[in-house]
């Protein structure tokens, strides 16, 4: 356990060594801020004309997930691929650290970074709470943030798993991006096109459980779904490292 | 401390090492010598738990490298051949990270201690990437020493160091080798000769010789060769030496000196000296010509190649 934490801590610090952390922060917080102000502006106008509902944070949290489809691959691409390319994997693999601890530590490091981002976005519900009367439903906010943590964890775990397979970080980036794009948009796509039974595809998309949680409905199925995908990603990563040892 | 038996490793269809057997005791510095591609790095990677062997077994610090890999890794310090480092980290932070992964107590002090040992204490706040090649090598060495391992495995530790540093690093290794076990690979034969208690010569994945450097020289020669020089003209010197019983292969050199051989073990130098003086020469020099490790090395690795 200590090893996982040691690795996660270094990975977290390492994000801030280069420009990546700031690029990702900007790429996610700026669109969210703009979107949030637009929503506030729009709903306050509607309220002025005497219509419309109260604004809520659902749409901007949805935007966070949408942007993460593109940013999660950037956060995970070099986590393990670069260690293999630079040879530093030899140091880690000859340290008293289990392969699984290494992979989980890398994932946790990325996770801590995303949790930091999510922490910053908490200003939106807080601002909103002061805007609407009688305040917003914090249970819905809680459910939405649990959903965010789970879906982001899933994307990062798949990214870490793929990063362990490649020695080239750009290969890892594009494969992860392709996979997340597929899981996010493509699986759900036939649902709109097929007249019947298309809903099954919608159900399988990684968007689906999040959308429910974002709306305030926690489902056990959704939680299990994300946790299994997280385990799968970490398992793929660990196996890829083990295969690297055996060659 | 290290016990290797029947160790074999195949990369696909290429056999990198073939049925290696050797052991290293505590307090011993063992040199691993061999030409490029002999299998030195491969063997070291197996001993450090980086990869499992295809066959055979290795016990390091009392634990099996496959079955109890984590226990082995706790007790081994390793300097890989490529000296992998995180270039975007501060030297101190890098070593601290490696120390934390190894659960080193009082890690800050131990990092300072290791940096002091390799003479880099004044660079501890700089980036690893900004160090010179030799300094990086020493950071790698500090990393290997940090947790005071029982067994130290160093893949070409002095490569890329300036002559002054080579001397210091060898001194350091010698110091460590007094109580702990050191296995180091090198292409530098004089390094093996003056640093190691014992040498393993490996070629094409097989150990072709294993002994102390002195014994290797003697064993390989099977005979000892000596050069004799006297003052003035020495036309008859050769026949004078030939008259000593047991002397073989007498040759007169261009400069007037004479070389001869005797079977190793029975030193004929006193007899030869007496004979030369009795025959009225002024003896100036009577010097054994040891075969250098270079010659031994070439001999062994070439013979093996011809087979
Ligand atoms: N990762 C690998 N994949 C395939 N073959 C390898 C690999 N690593 C080493 N080999 C092969 O195994 C053999 C032994 O290589 P090794 O690196 O152990 O030699 P070495 O004694 O360390 O040589 P050098 O003195 O050049 O460092 C070589 O034929 C090499 O090509
Ligand atoms: Mg090598």
PDB file of C-alpha atoms in Angstrom, chain B residues 1 25-29 117 144-145 147-152 173 175-182:
ATOM      1  CA  UNK B   1      25.299 -14.887  -1.207  1.00  0.00           C
ATOM      2  CA  UNK B  25      30.526 -15.393  -1.201  1.00  0.00           C
ATOM      3  CA  UNK B  26      29.909 -12.593   1.237  1.00  0.00           C
ATOM      4  CA  UNK B  27      32.754 -10.082   1.295  1.00  0.00           C
ATOM      5  CA  UNK B  28      33.831 -10.976  -2.193  1.00  0.00           C
ATOM      6  CA  UNK B  29      34.103  -8.833  -5.291  1.00  0.00           C
ATOM      7  CA  UNK B 117      29.741   8.694  -0.997  1.00  0.00           C
ATOM      8  CA  UNK B 144      22.186   1.315  -5.839  1.00  0.00           C
ATOM      9  CA  UNK B 145      23.841   2.028  -2.471  1.00  0.00           C
ATOM     10  CA  UNK B 147      19.379   1.014   0.996  1.00  0.00           C
ATOM     11  CA  UNK B 148      22.708  -0.527   2.045  1.00  0.00           C
ATOM     12  CA  UNK B 149      22.053  -3.730   0.128  1.00  0.00           C
ATOM     13  CA  UNK B 150      23.644  -7.045   1.034  1.00  0.00           C
ATOM     14  CA  UNK B 151      24.367  -7.732  -2.606  1.00  0.00           C
ATOM     15  CA  UNK B 152      25.465  -5.151  -5.128  1.00  0.00           C
ATOM     16  CA  UNK B 173      33.450  -0.561  -4.498  1.00  0.00           C
ATOM     17  CA  UNK B 175      35.208  -0.547   0.532  1.00  0.00           C
ATOM     18  CA  UNK B 176      31.721  -1.980   0.066  1.00  0.00           C
ATOM     19  CA  UNK B 177      33.097  -5.315  -1.064  1.00  0.00           C
ATOM     20  CA  UNK B 178      34.796  -5.849   2.281  1.00  0.00           C
ATOM     21  CA  UNK B 179      31.572  -6.782   4.033  1.00  0.00           C
ATOM     22  CA  UNK B 180      29.087  -7.240   1.264  1.00  0.00           C
ATOM     23  CA  UNK B 181      28.949  -9.104  -2.012  1.00  0.00           C
ATOM     24  CA  UNK B 182      29.665  -7.306  -5.240  1.00  0.00           C
TER      25      UNK B 182
END
